[in-house]
Short mmCIF file of C-alpha atoms in Angstrom, two decimals:
data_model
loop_
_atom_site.label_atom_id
_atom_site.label_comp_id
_atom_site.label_asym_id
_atom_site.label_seq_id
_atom_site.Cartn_x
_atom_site.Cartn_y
_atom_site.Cartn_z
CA UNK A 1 -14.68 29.14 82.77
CA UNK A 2 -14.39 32.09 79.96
CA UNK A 3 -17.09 32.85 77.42
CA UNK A 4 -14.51 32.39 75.06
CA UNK A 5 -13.56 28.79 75.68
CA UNK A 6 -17.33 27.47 75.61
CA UNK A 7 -17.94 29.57 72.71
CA UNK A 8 -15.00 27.40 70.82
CA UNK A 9 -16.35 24.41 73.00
CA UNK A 10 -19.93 24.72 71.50
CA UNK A 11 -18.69 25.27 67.77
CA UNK A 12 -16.35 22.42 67.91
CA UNK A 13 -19.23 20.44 69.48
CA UNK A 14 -21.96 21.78 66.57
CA UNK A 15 -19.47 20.86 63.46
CA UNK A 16 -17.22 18.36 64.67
CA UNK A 17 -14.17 19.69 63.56
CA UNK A 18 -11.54 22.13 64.87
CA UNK A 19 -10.71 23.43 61.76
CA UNK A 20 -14.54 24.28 60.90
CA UNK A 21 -14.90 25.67 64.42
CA UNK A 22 -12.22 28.03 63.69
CA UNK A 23 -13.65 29.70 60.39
CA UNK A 24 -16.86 30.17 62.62
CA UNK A 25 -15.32 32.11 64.99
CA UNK A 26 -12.46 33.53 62.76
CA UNK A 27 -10.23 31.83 64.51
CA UNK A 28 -6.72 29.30 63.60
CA UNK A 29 -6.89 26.04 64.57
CA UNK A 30 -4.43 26.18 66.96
CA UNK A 31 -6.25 29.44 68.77
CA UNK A 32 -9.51 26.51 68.90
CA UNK A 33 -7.38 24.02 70.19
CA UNK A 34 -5.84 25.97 73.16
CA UNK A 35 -9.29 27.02 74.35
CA UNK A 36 -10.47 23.94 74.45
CA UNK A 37 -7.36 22.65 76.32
CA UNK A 38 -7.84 25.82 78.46
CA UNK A 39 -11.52 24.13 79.26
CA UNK A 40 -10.56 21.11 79.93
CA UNK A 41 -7.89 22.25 82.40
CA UNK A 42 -10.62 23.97 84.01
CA UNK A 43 -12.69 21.41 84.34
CA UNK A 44 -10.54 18.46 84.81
CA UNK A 45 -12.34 16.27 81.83
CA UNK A 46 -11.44 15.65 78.62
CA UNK A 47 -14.35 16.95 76.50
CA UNK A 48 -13.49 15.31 72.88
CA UNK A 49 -12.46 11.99 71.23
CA UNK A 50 -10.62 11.74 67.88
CA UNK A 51 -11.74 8.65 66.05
CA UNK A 52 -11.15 8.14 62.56
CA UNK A 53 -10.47 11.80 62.22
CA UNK A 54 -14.09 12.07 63.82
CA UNK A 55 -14.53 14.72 66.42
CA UNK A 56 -17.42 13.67 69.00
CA UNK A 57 -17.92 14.63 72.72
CA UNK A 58 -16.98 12.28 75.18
CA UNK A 59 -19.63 11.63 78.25
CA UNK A 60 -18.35 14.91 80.47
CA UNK A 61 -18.73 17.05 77.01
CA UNK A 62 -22.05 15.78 76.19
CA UNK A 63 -23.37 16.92 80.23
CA UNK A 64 -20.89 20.50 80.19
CA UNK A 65 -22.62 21.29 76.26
CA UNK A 66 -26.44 22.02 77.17
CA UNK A 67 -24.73 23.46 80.55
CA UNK A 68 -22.82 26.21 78.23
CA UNK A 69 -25.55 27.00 75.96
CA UNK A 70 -26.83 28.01 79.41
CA UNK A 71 -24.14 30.45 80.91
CA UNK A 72 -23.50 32.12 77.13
CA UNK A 73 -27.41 32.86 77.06
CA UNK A 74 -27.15 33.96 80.27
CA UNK A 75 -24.29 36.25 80.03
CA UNK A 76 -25.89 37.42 76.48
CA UNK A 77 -29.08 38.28 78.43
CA UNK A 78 -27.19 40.17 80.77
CA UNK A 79 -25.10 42.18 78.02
CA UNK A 80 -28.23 42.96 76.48
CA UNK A 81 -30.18 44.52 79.42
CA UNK A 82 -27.50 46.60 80.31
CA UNK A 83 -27.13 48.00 76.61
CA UNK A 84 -30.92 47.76 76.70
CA UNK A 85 -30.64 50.87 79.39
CA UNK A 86 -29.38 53.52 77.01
CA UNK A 87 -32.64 52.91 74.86
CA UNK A 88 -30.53 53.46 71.67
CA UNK A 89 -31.16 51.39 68.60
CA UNK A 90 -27.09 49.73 67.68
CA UNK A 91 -25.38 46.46 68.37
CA UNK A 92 -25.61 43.42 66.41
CA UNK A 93 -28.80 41.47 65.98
CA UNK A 94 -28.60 37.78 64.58
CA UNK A 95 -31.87 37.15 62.42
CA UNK A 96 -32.48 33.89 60.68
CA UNK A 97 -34.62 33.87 57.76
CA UNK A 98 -35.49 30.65 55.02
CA UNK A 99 -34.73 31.91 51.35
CA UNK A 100 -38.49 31.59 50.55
CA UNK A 101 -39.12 33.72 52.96
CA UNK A 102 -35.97 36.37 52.49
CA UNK A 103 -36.17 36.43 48.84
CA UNK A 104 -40.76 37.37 48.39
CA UNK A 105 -41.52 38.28 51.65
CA UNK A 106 -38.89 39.71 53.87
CA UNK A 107 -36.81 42.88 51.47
CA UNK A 108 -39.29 45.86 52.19
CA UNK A 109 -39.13 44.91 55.84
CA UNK A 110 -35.14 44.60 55.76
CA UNK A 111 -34.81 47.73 54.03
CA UNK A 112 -36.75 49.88 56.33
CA UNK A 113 -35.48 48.25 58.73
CA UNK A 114 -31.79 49.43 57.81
CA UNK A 115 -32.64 52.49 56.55
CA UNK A 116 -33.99 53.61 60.14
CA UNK A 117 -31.50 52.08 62.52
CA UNK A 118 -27.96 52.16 60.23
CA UNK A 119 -25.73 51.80 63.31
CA UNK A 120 -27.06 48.27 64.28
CA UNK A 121 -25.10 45.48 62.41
CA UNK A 122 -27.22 42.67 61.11
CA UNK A 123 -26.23 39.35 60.90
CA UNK A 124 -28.61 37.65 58.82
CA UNK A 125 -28.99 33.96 58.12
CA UNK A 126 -29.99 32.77 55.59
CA UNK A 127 -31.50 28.89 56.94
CA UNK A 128 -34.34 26.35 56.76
CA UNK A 129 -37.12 26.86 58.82
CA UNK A 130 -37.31 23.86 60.92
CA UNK A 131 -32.95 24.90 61.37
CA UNK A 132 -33.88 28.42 62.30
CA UNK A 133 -36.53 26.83 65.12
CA UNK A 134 -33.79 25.12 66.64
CA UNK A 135 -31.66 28.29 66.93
CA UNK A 136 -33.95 30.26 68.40
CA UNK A 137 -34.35 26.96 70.85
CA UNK A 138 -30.87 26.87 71.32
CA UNK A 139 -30.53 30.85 71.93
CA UNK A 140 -27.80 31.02 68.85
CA UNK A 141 -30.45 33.64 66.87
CA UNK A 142 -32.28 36.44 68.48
CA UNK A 143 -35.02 36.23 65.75
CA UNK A 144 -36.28 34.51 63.12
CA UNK A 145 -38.67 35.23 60.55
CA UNK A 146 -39.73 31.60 58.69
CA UNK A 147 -42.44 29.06 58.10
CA UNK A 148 -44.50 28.53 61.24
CA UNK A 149 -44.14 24.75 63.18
CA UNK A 150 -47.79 23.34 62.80
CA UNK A 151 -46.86 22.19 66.35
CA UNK A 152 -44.82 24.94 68.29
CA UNK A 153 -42.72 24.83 71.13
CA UNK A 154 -43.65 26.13 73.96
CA UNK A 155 -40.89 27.67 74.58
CA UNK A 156 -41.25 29.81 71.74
CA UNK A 157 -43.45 32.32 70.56
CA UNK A 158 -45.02 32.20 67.51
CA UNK A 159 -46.57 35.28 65.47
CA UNK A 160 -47.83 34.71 62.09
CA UNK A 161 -47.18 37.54 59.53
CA UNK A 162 -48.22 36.32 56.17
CA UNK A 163 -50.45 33.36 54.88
CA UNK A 164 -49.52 31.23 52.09
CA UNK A 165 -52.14 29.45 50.01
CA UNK A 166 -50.58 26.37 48.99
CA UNK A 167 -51.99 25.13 44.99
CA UNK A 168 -51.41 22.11 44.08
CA UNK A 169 -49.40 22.48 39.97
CA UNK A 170 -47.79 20.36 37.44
CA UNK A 171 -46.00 21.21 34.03
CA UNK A 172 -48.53 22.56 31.10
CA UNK A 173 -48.47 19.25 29.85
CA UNK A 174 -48.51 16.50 32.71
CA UNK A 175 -51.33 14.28 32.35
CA UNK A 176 -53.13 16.17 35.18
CA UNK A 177 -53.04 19.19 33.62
CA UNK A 178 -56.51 19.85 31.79
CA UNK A 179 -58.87 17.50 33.49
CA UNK A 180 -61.02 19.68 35.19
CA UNK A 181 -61.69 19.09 39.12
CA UNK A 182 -59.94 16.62 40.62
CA UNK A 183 -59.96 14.90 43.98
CA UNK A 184 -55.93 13.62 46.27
CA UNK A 185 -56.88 10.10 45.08
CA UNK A 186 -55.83 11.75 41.54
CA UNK A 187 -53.12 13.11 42.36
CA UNK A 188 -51.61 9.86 43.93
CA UNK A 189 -51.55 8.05 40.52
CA UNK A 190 -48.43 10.32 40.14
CA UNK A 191 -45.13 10.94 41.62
CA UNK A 192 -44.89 14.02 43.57
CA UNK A 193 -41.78 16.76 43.56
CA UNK A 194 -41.90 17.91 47.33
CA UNK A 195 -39.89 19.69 50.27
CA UNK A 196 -37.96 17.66 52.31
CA UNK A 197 -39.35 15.07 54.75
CA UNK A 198 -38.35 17.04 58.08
CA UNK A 199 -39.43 20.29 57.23
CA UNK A 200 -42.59 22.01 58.05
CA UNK A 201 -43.91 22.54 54.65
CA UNK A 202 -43.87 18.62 53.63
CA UNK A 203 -45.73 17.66 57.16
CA UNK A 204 -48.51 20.07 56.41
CA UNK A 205 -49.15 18.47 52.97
CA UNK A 206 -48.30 15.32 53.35
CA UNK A 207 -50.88 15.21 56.58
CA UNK A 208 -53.63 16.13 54.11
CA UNK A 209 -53.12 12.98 52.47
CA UNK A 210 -53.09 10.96 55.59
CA UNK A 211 -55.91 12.29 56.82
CA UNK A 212 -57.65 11.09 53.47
CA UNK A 213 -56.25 7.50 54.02
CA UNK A 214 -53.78 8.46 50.92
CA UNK A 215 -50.05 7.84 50.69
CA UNK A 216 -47.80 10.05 48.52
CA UNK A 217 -45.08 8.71 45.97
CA UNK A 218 -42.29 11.43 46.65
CA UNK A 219 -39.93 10.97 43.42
CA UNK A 220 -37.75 13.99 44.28
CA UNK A 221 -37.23 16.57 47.42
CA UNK A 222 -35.38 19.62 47.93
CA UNK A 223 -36.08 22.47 50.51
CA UNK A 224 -36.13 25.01 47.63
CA UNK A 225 -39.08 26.18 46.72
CA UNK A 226 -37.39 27.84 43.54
CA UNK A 227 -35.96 24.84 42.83
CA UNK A 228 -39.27 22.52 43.03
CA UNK A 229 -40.74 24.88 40.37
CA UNK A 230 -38.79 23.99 38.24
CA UNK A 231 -38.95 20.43 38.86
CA UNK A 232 -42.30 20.94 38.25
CA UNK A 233 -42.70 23.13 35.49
CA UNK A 234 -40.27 20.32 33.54
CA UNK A 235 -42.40 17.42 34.09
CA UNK A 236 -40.98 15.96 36.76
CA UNK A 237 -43.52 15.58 39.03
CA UNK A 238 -47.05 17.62 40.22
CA UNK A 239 -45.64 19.68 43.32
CA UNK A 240 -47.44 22.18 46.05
CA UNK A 241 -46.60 25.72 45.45
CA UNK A 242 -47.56 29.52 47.22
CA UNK A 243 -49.77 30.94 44.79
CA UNK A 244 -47.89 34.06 44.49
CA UNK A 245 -44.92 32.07 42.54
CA UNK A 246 -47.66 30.55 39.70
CA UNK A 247 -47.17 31.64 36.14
CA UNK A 248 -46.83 30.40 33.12
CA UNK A 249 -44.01 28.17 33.85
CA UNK A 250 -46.67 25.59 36.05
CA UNK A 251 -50.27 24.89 35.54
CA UNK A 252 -52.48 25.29 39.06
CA UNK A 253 -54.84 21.98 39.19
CA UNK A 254 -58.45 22.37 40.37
CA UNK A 255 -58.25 20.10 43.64
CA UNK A 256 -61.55 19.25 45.17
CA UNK A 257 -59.91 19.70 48.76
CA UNK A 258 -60.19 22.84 51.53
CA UNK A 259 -57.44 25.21 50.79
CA UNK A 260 -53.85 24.44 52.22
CA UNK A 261 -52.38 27.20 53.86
CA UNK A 262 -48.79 27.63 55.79
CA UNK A 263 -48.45 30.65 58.45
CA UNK A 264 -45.16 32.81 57.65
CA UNK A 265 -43.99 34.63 60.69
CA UNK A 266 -41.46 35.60 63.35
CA UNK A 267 -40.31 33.12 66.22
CA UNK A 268 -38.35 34.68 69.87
CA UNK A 269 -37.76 32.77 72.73
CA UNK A 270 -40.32 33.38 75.48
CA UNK A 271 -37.40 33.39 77.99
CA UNK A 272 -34.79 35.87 76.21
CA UNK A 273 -34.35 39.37 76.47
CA UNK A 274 -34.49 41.06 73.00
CA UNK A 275 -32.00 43.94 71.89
CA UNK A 276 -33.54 46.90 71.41
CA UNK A 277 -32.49 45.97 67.48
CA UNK A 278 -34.40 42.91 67.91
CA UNK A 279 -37.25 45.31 69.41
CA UNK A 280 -37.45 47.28 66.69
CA UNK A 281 -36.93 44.65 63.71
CA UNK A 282 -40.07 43.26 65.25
CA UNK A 283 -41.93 46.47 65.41
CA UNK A 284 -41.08 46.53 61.11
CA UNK A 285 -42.45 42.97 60.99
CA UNK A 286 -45.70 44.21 62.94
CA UNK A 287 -46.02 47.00 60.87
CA UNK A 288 -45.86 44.89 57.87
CA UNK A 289 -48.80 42.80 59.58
CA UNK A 290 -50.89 45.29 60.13
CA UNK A 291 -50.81 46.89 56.44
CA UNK A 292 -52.45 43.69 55.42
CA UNK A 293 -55.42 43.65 57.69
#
């Protein structure tokens, strides 16, 4: 088997499509589809069904996918100890990163970062968290720098960076706004504008309610943090923001409830062998730790 036919063999399998496989690896079609016959050749199974213009792995691709994940990491790892020898700083280095985090917390690093080692090409991604997680799982990203699993993996190493103090807001003139101290059972009475029910940020607020034996009425969701300030800040809803993005926009209620925080920080996999770019992209994120002790 060649790296090159898995690598078209795990992209068709990821976006289930030929044609969306190919733009990934700027590829044709056609180029796709002859690795993937090449594959199957090789291994003497078919490895995808066509239904209703539906691409989905047959039983032999579902047990050769995790299988290739494997060898690619594998052969990745090797590439990367043997560039790892020279001890220069160049390659490519594949760093994930959620906009939150990319757009308030992430530039000064990036930029001395770039500024210091201009011959290594980053690829950065720009994903949500719990999406990022998975790639560092799945070996895809070397690094990623987002919003820390309450739960991690073991598999993965987790180093917070930056804490967020979560406030709970609402628009200037929601009903909430004004009223002094106020306890969750309040803030129930009213629809909520939150993130997204699988990612991180939700679970850690929503688990404050359950905890209080409260249930939240979630009128609207979007991962965009950005974007649920202004939900917010137009009345649609009271909403959980960082305190660094309150202003006049959104009012910050007076909760009678321990802080919320959220951990912000870099995740590697505690079984791959970093690039000396990924080496030193973590040395800027630990130097950016340290100069807020």
């Amino acid at each position: 088997m060649d790296t090159q036919s898995l690598q078209a063999f795990i992209a068709v399998a990821d976006l289930h499509s030929f044609s969306l496989a190919g733009e990934q690896l700027h590829l044709t079609q056609p180029a796709i589809s002859k690795r993937i016959a090449t594959l199957e050749s090789q291994t003497g199974a078919k490895l995808f069904d066509r239904i209703n213009r539906r691409v989905g792995l047959t039983e032999a691709g579902r047990l050769l996918l995790p299988r290739a994940r494997q060898i690619l990491q594998l052969v990745e790892d090797s590439r990367r100890q043997l560039t790892n020898l020279s001890g220069e700083v160049r390659g490519s280095l594949t760093l994930a990163t959620s906009h939150h985090v990319g757009l308030h917390r992430l530039p000064p690093v990036l930029k001395a970062f770039t500024q210091a080692y201009p011959d290594v090409e980053l690829n950065l991604r720009f994903l949500d968290s719990e999406q990022a997680y998975h790639g560092v799982l799945s070996g895809e990203i070397e690094l990623a720098v987002v919003t820390l699993a309450p739960q991690p993996n073991p598999q993965v190493e987790s180093i917070p960076i930056w804490v967020d103090q979560l406030r709970f807001v609402c628009a200037p003139e929601h009903p909430l706004a004004g009223r002094g101290s106020l306890s969750l059972a309040d803030l129930v009475d009213y629809p909520a504008v939150l993130p997204g029910p699988l990612t991180f940020t939700r679970d850690i607020v929503v688990d404050a309610f359950t905890r209080a034996g409260l249930a939240v009425e979630v009128a609207l969701s979007t991962n965009y943090l950005e974007t649920l300030k202004m939900m917010a800040s137009i009345g649609l809803g009271w909403s959980v923001l960082p305190q660094r993005m309150i202003d006049g926009e959104i009012v910050a209620l007076e909760v009678a409830h321990p802080a919320i925080v959220r951990r912000l920080g870099y995740l590697v996999h505690t079984e791959r062998t970093l690039s000396n770019a990924g080496r030193a992209m973590i040395a800027e994120l630990e130097t950016a730790r340290l100069s807020l002790d």
